[in-house]
PDB file of C-alpha atoms in Angstrom:
ATOM      1  CA  MET P   1      79.370 106.987 115.569  1.00  0.00           C
ATOM      2  CA  ARG P   2      80.331 109.192 112.627  1.00  0.00           C
ATOM      3  CA  ARG P   3      83.474 111.265 113.188  1.00  0.00           C
ATOM      4  CA  GLU P   4      83.073 115.034 113.098  1.00  0.00           C
ATOM      5  CA  LEU P   5      84.943 116.579 110.182  1.00  0.00           C
ATOM      6  CA  PRO P   6      87.484 119.377 110.727  1.00  0.00           C
ATOM      7  CA  LEU P   7      86.417 122.674 109.185  1.00  0.00           C
ATOM      8  CA  PRO P   8      88.226 123.642 105.946  1.00  0.00           C
ATOM      9  CA  GLU P   9      91.545 125.450 106.141  1.00  0.00           C
ATOM     10  CA  THR P  10      91.215 127.017 102.671  1.00  0.00           C
ATOM     11  CA  ILE P  11      88.059 128.789 101.525  1.00  0.00           C
ATOM     12  CA  VAL P  12      87.867 129.430  97.770  1.00  0.00           C
ATOM     13  CA  ILE P  13      85.234 132.019  96.904  1.00  0.00           C
ATOM     14  CA  GLU P  14      84.083 132.515  93.331  1.00  0.00           C
ATOM     15  CA  ILE P  15      82.974 136.131  93.514  1.00  0.00           C
ATOM     16  CA  SER P  16      82.635 136.436  89.743  1.00  0.00           C
ATOM     17  CA  TRP P  17      81.177 134.152  87.102  1.00  0.00           C
ATOM     18  CA  ASN P  18      81.954 136.834  84.519  1.00  0.00           C
ATOM     19  CA  CYS P  19      85.173 136.799  82.509  1.00  0.00           C
ATOM     20  CA  ASN P  20      86.646 139.401  80.183  1.00  0.00           C
ATOM     21  CA  LEU P  21      88.582 136.792  78.157  1.00  0.00           C
ATOM     22  CA  HIS P  22      87.674 133.787  76.008  1.00  0.00           C
ATOM     23  CA  CYS P  23      90.728 131.516  76.252  1.00  0.00           C
ATOM     24  CA  ILE P  24      91.061 128.684  73.748  1.00  0.00           C
ATOM     25  CA  MET P  25      91.685 126.008  76.415  1.00  0.00           C
ATOM     26  CA  CYS P  26      88.870 127.137  78.693  1.00  0.00           C
ATOM     27  CA  GLY P  27      85.754 127.802  76.641  1.00  0.00           C
ATOM     28  CA  PHE P  28      84.162 129.637  79.541  1.00  0.00           C
ATOM     29  CA  GLY P  29      84.266 133.332  78.610  1.00  0.00           C
ATOM     30  CA  GLY P  30      83.175 135.202  75.514  1.00  0.00           C
ATOM     31  CA  HIS P  31      79.842 136.385  76.950  1.00  0.00           C
ATOM     32  CA  PRO P  32      78.593 139.837  77.958  1.00  0.00           C
ATOM     33  CA  ILE P  33      79.190 140.831  81.588  1.00  0.00           C
ATOM     34  CA  ARG P  34      76.019 140.277  83.644  1.00  0.00           C
ATOM     35  CA  GLN P  35      75.463 141.788  87.072  1.00  0.00           C
ATOM     36  CA  GLU P  36      73.656 138.695  88.363  1.00  0.00           C
ATOM     37  CA  PHE P  37      76.849 136.665  87.824  1.00  0.00           C
ATOM     38  CA  PHE P  38      78.676 138.641  90.499  1.00  0.00           C
ATOM     39  CA  MET P  39      78.457 137.334  94.072  1.00  0.00           C
ATOM     40  CA  PRO P  40      76.183 139.578  96.189  1.00  0.00           C
ATOM     41  CA  ARG P  41      77.982 141.483  98.927  1.00  0.00           C
ATOM     42  CA  ALA P  42      75.640 140.082 101.583  1.00  0.00           C
ATOM     43  CA  LEU P  43      76.569 136.519 100.618  1.00  0.00           C
ATOM     44  CA  PHE P  44      80.272 137.366 100.694  1.00  0.00           C
ATOM     45  CA  THR P  45      79.911 138.854 104.175  1.00  0.00           C
ATOM     46  CA  ARG P  46      77.998 135.788 105.339  1.00  0.00           C
ATOM     47  CA  ILE P  47      80.775 133.501 104.080  1.00  0.00           C
ATOM     48  CA  LEU P  48      83.431 135.490 105.915  1.00  0.00           C
ATOM     49  CA  ARG P  49      81.473 135.288 109.163  1.00  0.00           C
ATOM     50  CA  GLU P  50      80.008 131.782 108.890  1.00  0.00           C
ATOM     51  CA  VAL P  51      82.537 129.752 106.896  1.00  0.00           C
ATOM     52  CA  ALA P  52      85.948 131.432 107.105  1.00  0.00           C
ATOM     53  CA  PRO P  53      86.734 132.386 110.747  1.00  0.00           C
ATOM     54  CA  GLN P  54      88.855 129.263 111.335  1.00  0.00           C
ATOM     55  CA  ALA P  55      90.528 129.273 107.894  1.00  0.00           C
ATOM     56  CA  THR P  56      94.189 129.984 107.235  1.00  0.00           C
ATOM     57  CA  GLU P  57      93.748 130.933 103.554  1.00  0.00           C
ATOM     58  CA  LEU P  58      91.071 132.779 101.632  1.00  0.00           C
ATOM     59  CA  ARG P  59      91.302 132.529  97.850  1.00  0.00           C
ATOM     60  CA  LEU P  60      89.223 134.953  95.795  1.00  0.00           C
ATOM     61  CA  ASN P  61      88.949 133.306  92.419  1.00  0.00           C
ATOM     62  CA  GLY P  62      86.806 131.014  90.326  1.00  0.00           C
ATOM     63  CA  ARG P  63      85.770 130.389  86.761  1.00  0.00           C
ATOM     64  CA  GLY P  64      85.368 134.122  86.159  1.00  0.00           C
ATOM     65  CA  GLU P  65      87.794 137.003  86.721  1.00  0.00           C
ATOM     66  CA  SER P  66      87.481 138.285  90.294  1.00  0.00           C
ATOM     67  CA  ALA P  67      88.874 141.737  89.560  1.00  0.00           C
ATOM     68  CA  LEU P  68      85.828 142.486  87.404  1.00  0.00           C
ATOM     69  CA  HIS P  69      83.573 142.559  90.471  1.00  0.00           C
ATOM     70  CA  PRO P  70      82.547 146.220  90.944  1.00  0.00           C
ATOM     71  CA  ALA P  71      83.137 145.920  94.702  1.00  0.00           C
ATOM     72  CA  PHE P  72      86.308 143.830  94.570  1.00  0.00           C
ATOM     73  CA  THR P  73      88.517 146.322  96.427  1.00  0.00           C
ATOM     74  CA  GLU P  74      85.908 146.727  99.159  1.00  0.00           C
ATOM     75  CA  MET P  75      85.606 142.951  99.460  1.00  0.00           C
ATOM     76  CA  ILE P  76      89.349 142.619  99.973  1.00  0.00           C
ATOM     77  CA  GLU P  77      89.158 145.336 102.612  1.00  0.00           C
ATOM     78  CA  GLU P  78      86.323 143.466 104.314  1.00  0.00           C
ATOM     79  CA  THR P  79      88.538 140.429 104.882  1.00  0.00           C
ATOM     80  CA  ASP P  80      90.143 142.452 107.702  1.00  0.00           C
ATOM     81  CA  ILE P  81      87.501 140.942 109.987  1.00  0.00           C
ATOM     82  CA  LEU P  82      89.450 137.668 109.733  1.00  0.00           C
ATOM     83  CA  ASN P  83      92.584 137.385 111.838  1.00  0.00           C
ATOM     84  CA  ASN P  84      95.893 136.389 110.216  1.00  0.00           C
ATOM     85  CA  ILE P  85      94.232 135.156 107.028  1.00  0.00           C
ATOM     86  CA  ARG P  86      96.357 134.547 103.922  1.00  0.00           C
ATOM     87  CA  LEU P  87      94.753 136.143 100.886  1.00  0.00           C
ATOM     88  CA  SER P  88      95.483 134.678  97.461  1.00  0.00           C
ATOM     89  CA  LEU P  89      94.158 135.236  93.964  1.00  0.00           C
ATOM     90  CA  PHE P  90      94.430 133.616  90.536  1.00  0.00           C
ATOM     91  CA  THR P  91      93.922 136.320  87.900  1.00  0.00           C
ATOM     92  CA  ASN P  92      94.315 136.825  84.154  1.00  0.00           C
ATOM     93  CA  PHE P  93      95.788 140.281  84.980  1.00  0.00           C
ATOM     94  CA  SER P  94      94.260 141.724  81.792  1.00  0.00           C
ATOM     95  CA  TRP P  95      92.491 144.704  83.335  1.00  0.00           C
ATOM     96  CA  LYS P  96      93.441 148.203  84.393  1.00  0.00           C
ATOM     97  CA  LYS P  97      92.701 149.127  87.995  1.00  0.00           C
ATOM     98  CA  ASP P  98      95.746 150.809  89.519  1.00  0.00           C
ATOM     99  CA  PRO P  99      94.142 151.317  92.965  1.00  0.00           C
ATOM    100  CA  LEU P 100      93.540 147.561  93.100  1.00  0.00           C
ATOM    101  CA  LEU P 101      97.246 146.880  92.546  1.00  0.00           C
ATOM    102  CA  ASN P 102      97.989 149.148  95.495  1.00  0.00           C
ATOM    103  CA  CYS P 103      95.460 147.221  97.566  1.00  0.00           C
ATOM    104  CA  PHE P 104      97.177 143.935  96.701  1.00  0.00           C
ATOM    105  CA  GLN P 105     100.453 145.241  98.024  1.00  0.00           C
ATOM    106  CA  GLU P 106      98.932 146.723 101.163  1.00  0.00           C
ATOM    107  CA  LYS P 107      97.070 143.493 102.028  1.00  0.00           C
ATOM    108  CA  ARG P 108      99.989 141.240 100.966  1.00  0.00           C
ATOM    109  CA  VAL P 109      97.797 139.275  98.552  1.00  0.00           C
ATOM    110  CA  VAL P 110      99.521 136.203  97.087  1.00  0.00           C
ATOM    111  CA  LEU P 111      99.097 136.604  93.329  1.00  0.00           C
ATOM    112  CA  PHE P 112      99.008 133.810  90.750  1.00  0.00           C
ATOM    113  CA  LEU P 113      99.117 135.313  87.257  1.00  0.00           C
ATOM    114  CA  SER P 114      97.868 133.278  84.293  1.00  0.00           C
ATOM    115  CA  ILE P 115     100.184 133.583  81.300  1.00  0.00           C
ATOM    116  CA  ASP P 116     100.320 131.063  78.448  1.00  0.00           C
ATOM    117  CA  SER P 117     103.094 132.556  76.345  1.00  0.00           C
ATOM    118  CA  PRO P 118     105.786 135.216  76.779  1.00  0.00           C
ATOM    119  CA  ILE P 119     105.282 136.196  73.125  1.00  0.00           C
ATOM    120  CA  GLN P 120     102.630 138.825  72.416  1.00  0.00           C
ATOM    121  CA  ASN P 121     100.922 137.318  69.372  1.00  0.00           C
ATOM    122  CA  GLU P 122     100.768 133.847  70.965  1.00  0.00           C
ATOM    123  CA  PHE P 123      99.615 135.215  74.305  1.00  0.00           C
ATOM    124  CA  GLU P 124      96.766 137.164  72.726  1.00  0.00           C
ATOM    125  CA  ALA P 125      95.817 134.265  70.412  1.00  0.00           C
ATOM    126  CA  ILE P 126      95.527 131.838  73.346  1.00  0.00           C
ATOM    127  CA  ARG P 127      93.999 134.306  75.799  1.00  0.00           C
ATOM    128  CA  ARG P 128      91.518 135.863  73.396  1.00  0.00           C
ATOM    129  CA  GLY P 129      90.471 139.358  74.397  1.00  0.00           C
ATOM    130  CA  SER P 130      93.628 139.963  76.447  1.00  0.00           C
ATOM    131  CA  SER P 131      96.324 142.609  76.116  1.00  0.00           C
ATOM    132  CA  PHE P 132      99.938 141.527  76.488  1.00  0.00           C
ATOM    133  CA  HIS P 133     100.950 145.155  76.920  1.00  0.00           C
ATOM    134  CA  LEU P 134      98.488 145.591  79.793  1.00  0.00           C
ATOM    135  CA  PHE P 135      99.665 142.369  81.424  1.00  0.00           C
ATOM    136  CA  LEU P 136     103.282 143.606  81.326  1.00  0.00           C
ATOM    137  CA  GLN P 137     102.240 147.032  82.588  1.00  0.00           C
ATOM    138  CA  ASN P 138     100.535 145.474  85.597  1.00  0.00           C
ATOM    139  CA  LEU P 139     103.421 143.076  86.203  1.00  0.00           C
ATOM    140  CA  GLU P 140     105.941 145.924  86.253  1.00  0.00           C
ATOM    141  CA  GLN P 141     104.017 147.530  89.116  1.00  0.00           C
ATOM    142  CA  ILE P 142     103.974 144.473  91.366  1.00  0.00           C
ATOM    143  CA  LYS P 143     106.950 142.313  90.341  1.00  0.00           C
ATOM    144  CA  LEU P 144     108.961 143.245  93.439  1.00  0.00           C
ATOM    145  CA  MET P 145     106.072 143.025  95.892  1.00  0.00           C
ATOM    146  CA  ASP P 146     106.254 140.776  98.932  1.00  0.00           C
ATOM    147  CA  PRO P 147     105.083 138.022  98.769  1.00  0.00           C
ATOM    148  CA  ARG P 148     106.590 137.383  95.373  1.00  0.00           C
ATOM    149  CA  PRO P 149     104.000 136.784  92.589  1.00  0.00           C
ATOM    150  CA  THR P 150     103.837 133.479  90.693  1.00  0.00           C
ATOM    151  CA  LEU P 151     103.243 132.934  86.981  1.00  0.00           C
ATOM    152  CA  VAL P 152     100.910 130.072  86.043  1.00  0.00           C
ATOM    153  CA  PHE P 153     101.796 128.587  82.662  1.00  0.00           C
ATOM    154  CA  THR P 154      99.200 126.078  81.426  1.00  0.00           C
ATOM    155  CA  LEU P 155     100.853 123.492  79.168  1.00  0.00           C
ATOM    156  CA  GLN P 156      98.820 122.911  75.995  1.00  0.00           C
ATOM    157  CA  VAL P 157      99.315 122.263  72.284  1.00  0.00           C
ATOM    158  CA  ALA P 158      99.717 125.976  71.518  1.00  0.00           C
ATOM    159  CA  ASN P 159     102.600 126.572  73.923  1.00  0.00           C
ATOM    160  CA  LEU P 160     104.484 123.335  74.668  1.00  0.00           C
ATOM    161  CA  HIS P 161     107.375 124.790  72.674  1.00  0.00           C
ATOM    162  CA  ARG P 162     107.655 127.713  75.144  1.00  0.00           C
ATOM    163  CA  ILE P 163     108.746 125.817  78.276  1.00  0.00           C
ATOM    164  CA  VAL P 164     112.200 127.411  78.308  1.00  0.00           C
ATOM    165  CA  ASP P 165     111.009 130.816  77.097  1.00  0.00           C
ATOM    166  CA  ILE P 166     108.475 131.221  79.922  1.00  0.00           C
ATOM    167  CA  ALA P 167     111.166 130.290  82.443  1.00  0.00           C
ATOM    168  CA  GLN P 168     113.404 133.015  81.035  1.00  0.00           C
ATOM    169  CA  PHE P 169     110.470 135.431  81.294  1.00  0.00           C
ATOM    170  CA  ALA P 170     110.024 134.490  84.972  1.00  0.00           C
ATOM    171  CA  LEU P 171     113.740 134.990  85.518  1.00  0.00           C
ATOM    172  CA  ASP P 172     113.694 138.409  83.834  1.00  0.00           C
ATOM    173  CA  TYR P 173     110.845 139.595  86.076  1.00  0.00           C
ATOM    174  CA  GLU P 174     112.108 137.739  89.173  1.00  0.00           C
ATOM    175  CA  VAL P 175     108.841 135.894  89.818  1.00  0.00           C
ATOM    176  CA  ASN P 176     108.007 132.279  90.661  1.00  0.00           C
ATOM    177  CA  LEU P 177     106.584 129.836  88.108  1.00  0.00           C
ATOM    178  CA  ILE P 178     104.084 126.966  88.036  1.00  0.00           C
ATOM    179  CA  TYR P 179     103.803 124.589  85.078  1.00  0.00           C
ATOM    180  CA  ASN P 180     100.102 123.804  85.110  1.00  0.00           C
ATOM    181  CA  VAL P 181      98.468 121.182  82.851  1.00  0.00           C
ATOM    182  CA  VAL P 182      95.421 121.776  80.656  1.00  0.00           C
ATOM    183  CA  ARG P 183      92.268 119.812  81.502  1.00  0.00           C
ATOM    184  CA  VAL P 184      89.921 119.269  78.568  1.00  0.00           C
ATOM    185  CA  ASP P 185      87.057 116.917  77.748  1.00  0.00           C
ATOM    186  CA  ASP P 186      87.009 117.496  73.977  1.00  0.00           C
ATOM    187  CA  PRO P 187      88.118 114.139  72.458  1.00  0.00           C
ATOM    188  CA  HIS P 188      89.646 115.785  69.362  1.00  0.00           C
ATOM    189  CA  TYR P 189      91.784 118.126  71.469  1.00  0.00           C
ATOM    190  CA  ARG P 190      92.763 115.277  73.800  1.00  0.00           C
ATOM    191  CA  THR P 191      94.013 113.258  70.829  1.00  0.00           C
ATOM    192  CA  GLN P 192      95.932 116.238  69.462  1.00  0.00           C
ATOM    193  CA  PHE P 193      97.555 117.035  72.807  1.00  0.00           C
ATOM    194  CA  TRP P 194      98.469 113.403  73.481  1.00  0.00           C
ATOM    195  CA  GLU P 195     100.082 112.988  70.052  1.00  0.00           C
ATOM    196  CA  TYR P 196     102.167 116.150  70.491  1.00  0.00           C
ATOM    197  CA  LEU P 197     103.087 115.149  74.031  1.00  0.00           C
ATOM    198  CA  THR P 198     104.197 111.664  72.957  1.00  0.00           C
ATOM    199  CA  LYS P 199     106.161 112.857  69.939  1.00  0.00           C
ATOM    200  CA  ASN P 200     108.069 115.508  71.922  1.00  0.00           C
ATOM    201  CA  TRP P 201     108.254 113.832  75.359  1.00  0.00           C
ATOM    202  CA  ALA P 202     112.061 113.566  75.518  1.00  0.00           C
ATOM    203  CA  THR P 203     112.472 117.250  74.660  1.00  0.00           C
ATOM    204  CA  ILE P 204     109.759 118.330  77.102  1.00  0.00           C
ATOM    205  CA  GLN P 205     111.384 116.432  79.986  1.00  0.00           C
ATOM    206  CA  THR P 206     114.842 117.787  79.182  1.00  0.00           C
ATOM    207  CA  GLU P 207     113.578 121.369  79.040  1.00  0.00           C
ATOM    208  CA  LEU P 208     111.662 121.064  82.312  1.00  0.00           C
ATOM    209  CA  GLU P 209     114.742 119.707  84.054  1.00  0.00           C
ATOM    210  CA  ILE P 210     116.877 122.567  82.703  1.00  0.00           C
ATOM    211  CA  VAL P 211     114.467 125.317  83.781  1.00  0.00           C
ATOM    212  CA  LYS P 212     113.977 123.749  87.228  1.00  0.00           C
ATOM    213  CA  LYS P 213     117.710 123.908  87.903  1.00  0.00           C
ATOM    214  CA  CYS P 214     118.061 127.411  86.452  1.00  0.00           C
ATOM    215  CA  LEU P 215     115.207 129.039  88.386  1.00  0.00           C
ATOM    216  CA  GLU P 216     116.124 127.374  91.665  1.00  0.00           C
ATOM    217  CA  GLU P 217     119.730 128.504  91.300  1.00  0.00           C
ATOM    218  CA  HIS P 218     118.409 132.072  91.105  1.00  0.00           C
ATOM    219  CA  GLY P 219     116.285 131.675  94.235  1.00  0.00           C
ATOM    220  CA  LEU P 220     112.967 131.408  92.409  1.00  0.00           C
ATOM    221  CA  ARG P 221     110.385 128.754  93.207  1.00  0.00           C
ATOM    222  CA  VAL P 222     109.204 126.491  90.380  1.00  0.00           C
ATOM    223  CA  LYS P 223     106.453 123.868  90.575  1.00  0.00           C
ATOM    224  CA  ILE P 224     106.665 120.939  88.167  1.00  0.00           C
ATOM    225  CA  PRO P 225     103.973 118.211  88.310  1.00  0.00           C
ATOM    226  CA  ASP P 226     104.878 114.551  88.783  1.00  0.00           C
ATOM    227  CA  GLN P 227     103.020 113.648  85.587  1.00  0.00           C
ATOM    228  CA  ILE P 228     101.432 115.103  82.484  1.00  0.00           C
ATOM    229  CA  TRP P 229      98.421 113.050  81.433  1.00  0.00           C
ATOM    230  CA  GLY P 230      99.943 109.927  82.949  1.00  0.00           C
ATOM    231  CA  LYS P 231     103.485 110.464  81.632  1.00  0.00           C
ATOM    232  CA  LYS P 232     105.734 110.490  84.698  1.00  0.00           C
ATOM    233  CA  ILE P 233     108.319 113.170  85.445  1.00  0.00           C
ATOM    234  CA  GLU P 234     110.996 111.755  87.760  1.00  0.00           C
ATOM    235  CA  PHE P 235     112.463 115.101  88.869  1.00  0.00           C
ATOM    236  CA  ALA P 236     109.075 116.654  89.656  1.00  0.00           C
ATOM    237  CA  THR P 237     108.720 118.976  92.622  1.00  0.00           C
ATOM    238  CA  HIS P 238     105.044 118.309  93.423  1.00  0.00           C
ATOM    239  CA  LYS P 239     102.462 115.545  93.312  1.00  0.00           C
ATOM    240  CA  THR P 240      99.278 115.938  91.304  1.00  0.00           C
ATOM    241  CA  SER P 241      95.960 115.133  92.943  1.00  0.00           C
ATOM    242  CA  GLY P 242      95.215 112.312  90.494  1.00  0.00           C
ATOM    243  CA  THR P 243      98.296 110.316  91.562  1.00  0.00           C
ATOM    244  CA  VAL P 244      97.763 110.353  95.336  1.00  0.00           C
ATOM    245  CA  ALA P 245      95.691 107.745  97.169  1.00  0.00           C
ATOM    246  CA  ALA P 246      93.496 110.396  98.769  1.00  0.00           C
ATOM    247  CA  CYS P 247      93.475 113.992  97.563  1.00  0.00           C
ATOM    248  CA  PRO P 248      94.445 116.306 100.435  1.00  0.00           C
ATOM    249  CA  ASN P 249      92.655 119.268  98.858  1.00  0.00           C
ATOM    250  CA  VAL P 250      89.107 117.917  99.219  1.00  0.00           C
ATOM    251  CA  ARG P 251      89.691 117.435 102.943  1.00  0.00           C
ATOM    252  CA  THR P 252      91.254 120.815 103.639  1.00  0.00           C
ATOM    253  CA  GLU P 253      89.413 123.193 101.305  1.00  0.00           C
ATOM    254  CA  VAL P 254      85.962 124.062 100.030  1.00  0.00           C
ATOM    255  CA  PHE P 255      84.859 125.931  96.911  1.00  0.00           C
ATOM    256  CA  ILE P 256      81.889 128.299  97.113  1.00  0.00           C
ATOM    257  CA  GLY P 257      80.312 129.375  93.826  1.00  0.00           C
ATOM    258  CA  TYR P 258      79.090 132.903  93.119  1.00  0.00           C
ATOM    259  CA  ASP P 259      75.519 131.807  93.923  1.00  0.00           C
ATOM    260  CA  GLY P 260      76.388 130.032  97.181  1.00  0.00           C
ATOM    261  CA  THR P 261      76.646 126.493  95.790  1.00  0.00           C
ATOM    262  CA  ILE P 262      79.184 124.401  97.723  1.00  0.00           C
ATOM    263  CA  TYR P 263      81.635 122.252  95.729  1.00  0.00           C
ATOM    264  CA  PRO P 264      84.643 120.122  96.789  1.00  0.00           C
ATOM    265  CA  CYS P 265      87.629 122.012  95.440  1.00  0.00           C
ATOM    266  CA  ASN P 266      89.407 124.669  93.443  1.00  0.00           C
ATOM    267  CA  MET P 267      89.345 122.531  90.281  1.00  0.00           C
ATOM    268  CA  PHE P 268      85.612 123.250  89.806  1.00  0.00           C
ATOM    269  CA  HIS P 269      84.613 119.689  90.566  1.00  0.00           C
ATOM    270  CA  PRO P 270      80.946 119.308  89.508  1.00  0.00           C
ATOM    271  CA  PHE P 271      79.887 117.367  92.636  1.00  0.00           C
ATOM    272  CA  ILE P 272      77.649 119.524  94.855  1.00  0.00           C
ATOM    273  CA  TYR P 273      77.633 119.327  98.657  1.00  0.00           C
ATOM    274  CA  GLY P 274      74.747 121.749  99.104  1.00  0.00           C
ATOM    275  CA  TYR P 275      73.454 125.303  98.787  1.00  0.00           C
ATOM    276  CA  LEU P 276      73.945 128.208 101.187  1.00  0.00           C
ATOM    277  CA  GLU P 277      70.689 129.647  99.873  1.00  0.00           C
ATOM    278  CA  THR P 278      68.739 126.941 101.719  1.00  0.00           C
ATOM    279  CA  GLU P 279      71.115 125.556 104.397  1.00  0.00           C
ATOM    280  CA  SER P 280      73.758 126.629 106.870  1.00  0.00           C
ATOM    281  CA  PHE P 281      77.366 125.777 106.077  1.00  0.00           C
ATOM    282  CA  GLU P 282      77.543 123.720 109.273  1.00  0.00           C
ATOM    283  CA  THR P 283      74.670 121.536 108.045  1.00  0.00           C
ATOM    284  CA  ILE P 284      76.222 121.101 104.584  1.00  0.00           C
ATOM    285  CA  TRP P 285      79.663 120.245 105.992  1.00  0.00           C
ATOM    286  CA  ALA P 286      78.204 117.606 108.337  1.00  0.00           C
ATOM    287  CA  SER P 287      75.891 116.138 105.690  1.00  0.00           C
ATOM    288  CA  GLU P 288      75.812 112.527 104.494  1.00  0.00           C
ATOM    289  CA  ARG P 289      76.521 113.785 100.975  1.00  0.00           C
ATOM    290  CA  HIS P 290      79.799 115.408 102.079  1.00  0.00           C
ATOM    291  CA  HIS P 291      80.860 112.322 104.059  1.00  0.00           C
ATOM    292  CA  TRP P 292      80.027 110.072 101.110  1.00  0.00           C
ATOM    293  CA  PHE P 293      82.168 112.082  98.719  1.00  0.00           C
ATOM    294  CA  LEU P 294      85.211 112.043 101.005  1.00  0.00           C
ATOM    295  CA  GLY P 295      85.016 108.264 101.156  1.00  0.00           C
ATOM    296  CA  ASN P 296      84.371 107.748  97.459  1.00  0.00           C
ATOM    297  CA  GLN P 297      86.077 110.612  95.637  1.00  0.00           C
ATOM    298  CA  LYS P 298      88.602 108.363  93.869  1.00  0.00           C
ATOM    299  CA  HIS P 299      85.719 106.579  92.138  1.00  0.00           C
ATOM    300  CA  HIS P 300      84.736 109.856  90.485  1.00  0.00           C
ATOM    301  CA  SER P 301      86.425 110.312  87.088  1.00  0.00           C
ATOM    302  CA  TYR P 302      86.988 114.009  87.735  1.00  0.00           C
ATOM    303  CA  CYS P 303      89.198 113.148  90.721  1.00  0.00           C
ATOM    304  CA  ALA P 304      90.856 110.092  89.205  1.00  0.00           C
ATOM    305  CA  ASN P 305      92.255 112.111  86.298  1.00  0.00           C
ATOM    306  CA  CYS P 306      93.009 115.328  88.192  1.00  0.00           C
ATOM    307  CA  GLU P 307      96.129 117.220  87.087  1.00  0.00           C
ATOM    308  CA  PHE P 308      95.974 119.790  89.885  1.00  0.00           C
ATOM    309  CA  ILE P 309      99.311 120.276  91.658  1.00  0.00           C
ATOM    310  CA  CYS P 310      99.048 119.537  95.378  1.00  0.00           C
ATOM    311  CA  ASP P 311     100.695 121.970  97.756  1.00  0.00           C
ATOM    312  CA  HIS P 312     102.798 119.181  99.241  1.00  0.00           C
ATOM    313  CA  ASP P 313     106.437 119.574  98.247  1.00  0.00           C
ATOM    314  CA  LEU P 314     108.176 116.319  97.231  1.00  0.00           C
ATOM    315  CA  ARG P 315     111.640 117.495  98.248  1.00  0.00           C
TER     316      ARG P 315
END
């Protein structure tokens, strides 16, 4: 008899498929904002009531920028129907909505802020369409909020020389820091990144070890992956999903696209469990397709090469 699966602890909701930036490592944005790429309010409400009641974390982010949703503040307010839920958000922070910042503080939203350089011209060249000044302006307003915000620094060819500088930036603003790793399928970029990584590996490791010690001595949390594209980091703080025998994230979370499509995880895995438009979440979660994926996910190249940092601390 097939074992019943526990319901997901983390619900990731992509309320926007629109983005105001066109980052060089992403290739997703750069298109006009379209209303039909925002999640309908009725679908959001259904997810809260049907999918999320048992969850411990609700994450409002996806491939687009959530804060662009015209009803984003109201949607955060609506999460009050869930008891003791932890709200978190990954955001590019390149927008101006002061009332929303107040809402974050009131609801104790855990913020993860994408920043790929602490230098204005580099930041704006990588995150095309962004404003470094606006990012800093927003950061000044929330840097002392509780819970403490976290910077997400995605290592790539354009910023591998800024490992120490971004740590100093985090120290100056008294925020936590994650060293994320770029995921790309472009063979030319992969070759370029690998060559830079190999040539500068000794320096990269030394710098990561220095910043880890420095930030931790100042009471700030830093996440360093156990590998970068297969190159091991011995003093890492966290495992990456591609190096564990069975990814914990696909068993404890679910990703719901703006149109109600159900995917495995926060890394935008292309495998589809089902569609809320035509089925109940209970049916999708108990489906043969979902069970098959959990038993075979390591055979999928997207999982095998995953650089996503697991939330399981190695220390």
